[in-house]
Short mmCIF file of C-alpha atoms in Angstrom, two decimals:
data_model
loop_
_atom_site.label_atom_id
_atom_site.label_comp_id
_atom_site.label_asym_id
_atom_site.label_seq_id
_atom_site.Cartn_x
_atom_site.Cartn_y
_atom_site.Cartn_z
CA UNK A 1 0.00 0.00 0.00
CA UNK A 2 1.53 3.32 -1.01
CA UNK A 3 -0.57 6.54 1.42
CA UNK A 4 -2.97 8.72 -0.65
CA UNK A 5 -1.18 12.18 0.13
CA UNK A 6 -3.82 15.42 0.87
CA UNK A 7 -2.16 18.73 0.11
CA UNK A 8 -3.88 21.11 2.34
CA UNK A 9 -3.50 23.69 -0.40
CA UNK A 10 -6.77 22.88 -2.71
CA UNK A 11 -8.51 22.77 1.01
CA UNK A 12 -7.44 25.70 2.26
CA UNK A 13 -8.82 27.25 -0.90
CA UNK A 14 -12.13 26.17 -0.46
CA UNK A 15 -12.03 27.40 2.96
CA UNK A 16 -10.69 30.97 1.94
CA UNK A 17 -13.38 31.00 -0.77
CA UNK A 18 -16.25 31.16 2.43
CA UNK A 19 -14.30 33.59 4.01
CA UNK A 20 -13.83 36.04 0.95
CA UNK A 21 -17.71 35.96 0.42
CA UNK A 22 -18.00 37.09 4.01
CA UNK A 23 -15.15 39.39 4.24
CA UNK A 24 -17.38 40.99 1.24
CA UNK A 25 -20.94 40.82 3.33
CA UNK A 26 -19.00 42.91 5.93
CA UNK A 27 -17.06 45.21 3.73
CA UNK A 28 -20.65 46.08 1.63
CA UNK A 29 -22.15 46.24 5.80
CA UNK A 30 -19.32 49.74 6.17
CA UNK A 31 -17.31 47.01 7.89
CA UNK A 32 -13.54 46.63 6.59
CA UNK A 33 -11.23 43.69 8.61
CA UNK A 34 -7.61 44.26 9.74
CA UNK A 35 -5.61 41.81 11.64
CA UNK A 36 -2.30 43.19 13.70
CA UNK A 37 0.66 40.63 13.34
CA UNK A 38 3.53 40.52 16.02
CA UNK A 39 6.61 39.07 14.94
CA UNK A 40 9.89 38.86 16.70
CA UNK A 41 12.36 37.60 14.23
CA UNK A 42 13.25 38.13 10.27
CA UNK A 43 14.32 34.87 9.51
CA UNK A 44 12.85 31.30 10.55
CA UNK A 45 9.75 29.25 10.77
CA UNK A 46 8.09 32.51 12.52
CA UNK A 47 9.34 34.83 9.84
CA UNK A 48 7.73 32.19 7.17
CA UNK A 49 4.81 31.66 8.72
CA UNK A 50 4.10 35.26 9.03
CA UNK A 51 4.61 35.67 4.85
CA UNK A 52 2.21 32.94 4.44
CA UNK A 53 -0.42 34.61 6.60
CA UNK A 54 -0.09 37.79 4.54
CA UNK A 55 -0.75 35.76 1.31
CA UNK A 56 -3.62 34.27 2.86
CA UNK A 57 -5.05 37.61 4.37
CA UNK A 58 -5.24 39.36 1.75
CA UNK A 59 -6.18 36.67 -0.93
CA UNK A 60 -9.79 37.42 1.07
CA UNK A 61 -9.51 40.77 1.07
CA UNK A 62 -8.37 41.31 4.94
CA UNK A 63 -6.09 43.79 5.74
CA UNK A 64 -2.72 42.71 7.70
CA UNK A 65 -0.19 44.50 9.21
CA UNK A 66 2.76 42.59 10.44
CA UNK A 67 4.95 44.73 12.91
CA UNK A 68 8.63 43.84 14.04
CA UNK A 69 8.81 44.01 17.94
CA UNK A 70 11.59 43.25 20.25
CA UNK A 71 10.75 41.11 23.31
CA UNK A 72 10.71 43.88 25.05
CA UNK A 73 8.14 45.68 22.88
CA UNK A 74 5.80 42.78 22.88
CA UNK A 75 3.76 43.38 25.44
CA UNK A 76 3.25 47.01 24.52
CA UNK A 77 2.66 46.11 21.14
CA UNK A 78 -0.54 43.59 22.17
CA UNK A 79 -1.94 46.38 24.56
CA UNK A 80 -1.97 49.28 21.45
CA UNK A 81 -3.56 46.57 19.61
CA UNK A 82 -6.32 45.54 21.92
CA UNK A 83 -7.07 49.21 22.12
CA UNK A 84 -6.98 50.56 18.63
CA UNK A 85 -10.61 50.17 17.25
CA UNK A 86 -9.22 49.53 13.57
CA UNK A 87 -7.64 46.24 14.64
CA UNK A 88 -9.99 43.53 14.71
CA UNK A 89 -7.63 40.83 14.90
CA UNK A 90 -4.13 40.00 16.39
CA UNK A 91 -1.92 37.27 15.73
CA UNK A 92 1.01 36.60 17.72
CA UNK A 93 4.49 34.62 16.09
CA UNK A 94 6.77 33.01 18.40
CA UNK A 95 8.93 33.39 20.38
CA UNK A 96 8.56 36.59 20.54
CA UNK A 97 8.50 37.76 23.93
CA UNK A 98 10.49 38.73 26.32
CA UNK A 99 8.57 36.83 29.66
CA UNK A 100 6.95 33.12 29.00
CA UNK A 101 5.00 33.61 25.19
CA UNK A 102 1.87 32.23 27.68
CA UNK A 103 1.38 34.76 29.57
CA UNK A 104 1.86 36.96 26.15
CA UNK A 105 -1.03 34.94 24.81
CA UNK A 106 -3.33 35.90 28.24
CA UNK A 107 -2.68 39.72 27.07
CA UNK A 108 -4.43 39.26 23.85
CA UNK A 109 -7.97 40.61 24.32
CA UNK A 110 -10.31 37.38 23.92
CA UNK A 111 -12.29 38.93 21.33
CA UNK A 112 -9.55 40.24 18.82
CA UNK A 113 -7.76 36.38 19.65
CA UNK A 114 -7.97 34.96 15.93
CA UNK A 115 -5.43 32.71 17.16
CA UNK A 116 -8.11 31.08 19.75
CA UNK A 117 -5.04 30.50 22.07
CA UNK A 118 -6.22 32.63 24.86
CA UNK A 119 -7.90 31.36 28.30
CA UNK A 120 -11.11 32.11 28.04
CA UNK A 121 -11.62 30.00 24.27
CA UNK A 122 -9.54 27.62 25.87
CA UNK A 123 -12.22 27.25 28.76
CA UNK A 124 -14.66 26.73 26.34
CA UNK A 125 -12.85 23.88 24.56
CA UNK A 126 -12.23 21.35 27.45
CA UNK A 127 -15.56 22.27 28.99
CA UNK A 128 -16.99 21.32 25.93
CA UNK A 129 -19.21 24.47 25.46
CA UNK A 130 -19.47 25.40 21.84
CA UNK A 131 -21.39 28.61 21.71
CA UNK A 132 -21.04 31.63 23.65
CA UNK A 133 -24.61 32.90 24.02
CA UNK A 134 -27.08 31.38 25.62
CA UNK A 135 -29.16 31.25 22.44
CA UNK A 136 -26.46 29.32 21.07
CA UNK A 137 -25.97 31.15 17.95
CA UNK A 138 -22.64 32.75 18.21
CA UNK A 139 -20.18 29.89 17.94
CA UNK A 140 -16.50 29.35 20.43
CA UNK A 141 -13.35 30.03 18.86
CA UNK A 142 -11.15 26.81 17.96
CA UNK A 143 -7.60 27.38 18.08
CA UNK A 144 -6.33 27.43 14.75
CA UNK A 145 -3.80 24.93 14.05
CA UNK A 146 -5.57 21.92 15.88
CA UNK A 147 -8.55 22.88 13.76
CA UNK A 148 -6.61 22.87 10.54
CA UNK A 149 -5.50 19.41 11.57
CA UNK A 150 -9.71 18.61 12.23
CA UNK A 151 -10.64 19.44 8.83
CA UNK A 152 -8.05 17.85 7.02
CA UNK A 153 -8.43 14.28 9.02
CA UNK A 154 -12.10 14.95 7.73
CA UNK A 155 -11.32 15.46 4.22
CA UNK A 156 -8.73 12.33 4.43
CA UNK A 157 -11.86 10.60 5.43
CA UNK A 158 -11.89 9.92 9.40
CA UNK A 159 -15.48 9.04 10.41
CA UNK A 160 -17.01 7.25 13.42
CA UNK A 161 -18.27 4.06 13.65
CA UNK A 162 -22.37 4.85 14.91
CA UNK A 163 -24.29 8.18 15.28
CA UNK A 164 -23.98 9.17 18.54
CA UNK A 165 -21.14 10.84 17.59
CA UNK A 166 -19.11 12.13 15.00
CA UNK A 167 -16.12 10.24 15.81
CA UNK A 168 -17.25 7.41 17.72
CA UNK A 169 -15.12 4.44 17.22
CA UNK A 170 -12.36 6.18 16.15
CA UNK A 171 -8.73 6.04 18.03
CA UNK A 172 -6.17 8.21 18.00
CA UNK A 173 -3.04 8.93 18.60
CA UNK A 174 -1.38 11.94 19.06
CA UNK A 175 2.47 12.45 19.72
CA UNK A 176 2.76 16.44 21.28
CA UNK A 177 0.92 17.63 24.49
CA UNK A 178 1.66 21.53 23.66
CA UNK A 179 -0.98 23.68 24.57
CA UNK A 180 -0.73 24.96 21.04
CA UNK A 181 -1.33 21.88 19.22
CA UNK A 182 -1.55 18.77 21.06
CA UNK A 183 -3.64 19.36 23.91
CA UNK A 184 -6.35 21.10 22.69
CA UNK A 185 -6.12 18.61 19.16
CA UNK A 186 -6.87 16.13 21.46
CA UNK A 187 -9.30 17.62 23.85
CA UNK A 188 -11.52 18.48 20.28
CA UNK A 189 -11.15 14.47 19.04
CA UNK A 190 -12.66 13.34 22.49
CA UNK A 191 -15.59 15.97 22.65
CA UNK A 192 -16.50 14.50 19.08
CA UNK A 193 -16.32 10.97 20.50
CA UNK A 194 -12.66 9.55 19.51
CA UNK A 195 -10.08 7.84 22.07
CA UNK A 196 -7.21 9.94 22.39
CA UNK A 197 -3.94 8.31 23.16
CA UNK A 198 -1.72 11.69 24.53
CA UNK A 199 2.15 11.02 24.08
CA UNK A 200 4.60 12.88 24.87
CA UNK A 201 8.36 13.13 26.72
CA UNK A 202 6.64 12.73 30.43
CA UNK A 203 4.88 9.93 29.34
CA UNK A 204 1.26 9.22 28.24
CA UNK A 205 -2.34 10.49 28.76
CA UNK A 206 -5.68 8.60 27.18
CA UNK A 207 -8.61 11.21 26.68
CA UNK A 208 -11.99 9.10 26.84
CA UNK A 209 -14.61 9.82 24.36
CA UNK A 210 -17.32 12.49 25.53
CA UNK A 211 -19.94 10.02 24.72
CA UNK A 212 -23.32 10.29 27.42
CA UNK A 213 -21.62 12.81 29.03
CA UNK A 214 -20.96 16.72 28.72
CA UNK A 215 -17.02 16.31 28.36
CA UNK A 216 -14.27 14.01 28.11
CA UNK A 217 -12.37 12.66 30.67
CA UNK A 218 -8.13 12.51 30.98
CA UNK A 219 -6.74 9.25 32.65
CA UNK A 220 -3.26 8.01 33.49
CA UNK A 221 -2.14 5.65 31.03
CA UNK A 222 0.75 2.75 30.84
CA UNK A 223 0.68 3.02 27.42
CA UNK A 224 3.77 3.25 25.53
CA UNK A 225 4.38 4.54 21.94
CA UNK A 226 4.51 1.00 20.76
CA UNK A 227 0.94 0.47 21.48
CA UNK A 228 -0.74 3.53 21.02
CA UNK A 229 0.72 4.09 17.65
CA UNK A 230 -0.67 0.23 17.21
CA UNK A 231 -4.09 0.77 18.22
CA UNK A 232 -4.31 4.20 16.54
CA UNK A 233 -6.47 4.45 13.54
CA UNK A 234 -5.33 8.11 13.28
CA UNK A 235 -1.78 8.87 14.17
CA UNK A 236 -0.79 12.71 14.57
CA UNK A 237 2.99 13.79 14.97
CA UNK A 238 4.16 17.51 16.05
CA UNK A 239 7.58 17.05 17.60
CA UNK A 240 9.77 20.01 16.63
CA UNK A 241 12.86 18.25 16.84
CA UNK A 242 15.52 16.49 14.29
CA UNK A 243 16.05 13.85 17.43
CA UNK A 244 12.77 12.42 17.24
CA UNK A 245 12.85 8.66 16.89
CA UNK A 246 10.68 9.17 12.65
CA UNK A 247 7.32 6.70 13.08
CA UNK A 248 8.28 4.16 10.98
CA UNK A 249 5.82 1.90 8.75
CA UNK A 250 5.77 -1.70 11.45
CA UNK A 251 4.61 0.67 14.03
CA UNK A 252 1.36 1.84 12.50
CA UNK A 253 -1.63 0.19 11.57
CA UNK A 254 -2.10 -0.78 7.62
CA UNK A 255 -4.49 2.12 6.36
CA UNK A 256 -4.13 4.38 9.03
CA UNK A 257 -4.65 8.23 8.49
CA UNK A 258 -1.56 10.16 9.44
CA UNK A 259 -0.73 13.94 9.76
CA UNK A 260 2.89 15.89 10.23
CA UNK A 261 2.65 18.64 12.18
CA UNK A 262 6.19 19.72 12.97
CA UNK A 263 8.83 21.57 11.20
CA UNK A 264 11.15 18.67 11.13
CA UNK A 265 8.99 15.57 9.32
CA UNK A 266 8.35 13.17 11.95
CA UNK A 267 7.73 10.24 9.71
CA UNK A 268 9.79 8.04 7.79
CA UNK A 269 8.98 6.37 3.99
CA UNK A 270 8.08 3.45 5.09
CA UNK A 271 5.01 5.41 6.74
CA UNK A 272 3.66 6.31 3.71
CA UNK A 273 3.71 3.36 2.17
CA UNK A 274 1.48 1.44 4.87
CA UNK A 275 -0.92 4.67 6.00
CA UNK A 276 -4.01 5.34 3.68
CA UNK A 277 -3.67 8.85 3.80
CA UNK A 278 -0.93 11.01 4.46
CA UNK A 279 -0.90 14.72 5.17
CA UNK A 280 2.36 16.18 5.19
CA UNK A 281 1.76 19.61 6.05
CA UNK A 282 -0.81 21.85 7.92
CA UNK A 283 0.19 25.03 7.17
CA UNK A 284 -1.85 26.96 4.31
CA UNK A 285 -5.01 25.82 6.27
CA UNK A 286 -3.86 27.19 9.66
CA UNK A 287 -3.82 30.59 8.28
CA UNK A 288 -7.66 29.92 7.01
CA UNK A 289 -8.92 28.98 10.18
CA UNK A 290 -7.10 31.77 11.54
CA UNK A 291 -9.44 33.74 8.69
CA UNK A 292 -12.19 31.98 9.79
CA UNK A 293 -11.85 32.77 13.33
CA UNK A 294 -11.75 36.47 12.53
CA UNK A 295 -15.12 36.41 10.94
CA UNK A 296 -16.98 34.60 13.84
CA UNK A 297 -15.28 36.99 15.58
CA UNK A 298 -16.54 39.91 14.08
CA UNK A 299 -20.33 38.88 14.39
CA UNK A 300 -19.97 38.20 18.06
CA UNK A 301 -18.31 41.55 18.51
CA UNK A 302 -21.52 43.05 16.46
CA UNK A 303 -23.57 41.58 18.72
#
């Protein structure tokens, strides 16, 4: 078996295609979008990333401007933005600041957080609420790389097994406990009903489907790599490291769906051979659910 490989690119288009029609509803409303970027460094993965979110901003039509801060700037930087009325959304590239980037990220008004990195959305996620009204018409904000990583395990075709819940059946495995990617990745595959096997250098976590109950639960677990990666039917990998041991193709189950995160690829050939589908990127479709994000964002800000 040689892995079907999904380029997030054609997704992320289809994705930035919704968000240009809205960015248009708002601009014809007298409303125009800007989002504030805060980066650190000319030259690295932070530096790149930032380029690729000004592609993808203004492809829709949404204004961004990126501004070079020292670490000592930083926090000044996020407190003009929260306070200008022209910026609607910030985005934050690390490292970039001077104190702990997480307490950076608390400084980031909740409302202008396009990111979704911030406290209060990340209350929302692991209590499993998914609207912030009590109507329930304004949805939460997702942070945006873990829901890049959502859609595109739903376009490779990950489904559950009955209809109690979307992903019911399913088990995963996910290699990265960051609370940028890996925790909150794995706190949204449990609310939808997947096991959730949680590896990282301390050890291992298993997050048990939110099935008959309002959220997931987070247990101890003796499993080792060997057996999550095993039982995993999805296998997610976002080590940024050249040391980490690649997944290789014995340790994975034939047909599996498989996604790399990091900077450094954290799968080796004989992966892709025996996985289904293999995503070897995330990228292009962070930035659109970064887009995304805005535009919820703007409507509960209407409100």
């Amino acid at each position: 078996m040689t892995a079907t490989v999904l380029d997030p690119s054609p997704v992320a288009a289809s994705f930035r295609d919704e968000v240009r029609e809205d960015v248009e509803r708002l601009r014809a409303a007298g409303r125009t979008l800007r989002v504030v970027g805060l980066l650190g460094q000319d030259e690295g993965p932070a530096a790149t990333y930032a380029r690729f979110a000004r592609r993808g901003f203004d492809d829709v039509g949404i204004e961004f401007d990126l501004r070079h801060v020292t670490p000592d700037e930083a926090e000044a930087a996020v407190a003009a933005a929260n306070v200008d009325a022209d910026v609607d959304g910030i985005f934050l590239y690390y490292p970039l600041a001077a104190r702990d980037d997480r307490w950076l990220r608390e400084l980031v008004d909740p409302r202008k957080d396009i990111e979704g990195m911030h406290s209060f959305w990340s209350r929302l996620l692991y209590e499993n609420e998914r609207f912030v009204d009590s109507g329930r018409t304004l949805r939460a904000i997702l942070p945006c790389t873990p829901l890049a990583i959502l859609k595109l395990l739903n376009r490779a075709g990950m489904r559950g097994t009955s209809g109690n819940a979307p992903l019911e059946g399913v088990t995963a495995c996910v290699i990265n406990r960051s609370e940028v990617v890996g925790r909150p990745l794995a706190a949204m595959l449990a609310n939808d009903g997947a096991r959730v096997h949680s590896l990282d250098i301390s050890g291992a976590v298993t997050y048990e489907p939110a099935i008959g109950r309002h959220t997931h639960e987070v247990r101890s677990s003796g499993i080792d790599r060997a057996a999550a990666l095993a039982d995993a039917d999805v296998v997610i990998s976002a080590v940024p490291s050249r040391d980490f041991e690649l997944i290789r193709g014995d340790e994975i189950r034939a047909g599996a769906i498989c996604v790399d995160v990091a900077e450094f690829t954290n799968f080796a050939e004989s992966a892709k051979e025996r996985a289904g589908v293999f995503v070897p990127r995330v990228g292009p479709l962070t930035v659109a659910m970064a887009a995304r994000n805005l535009i919820r964002l703007a409507h509960i800000t209407q409100k």
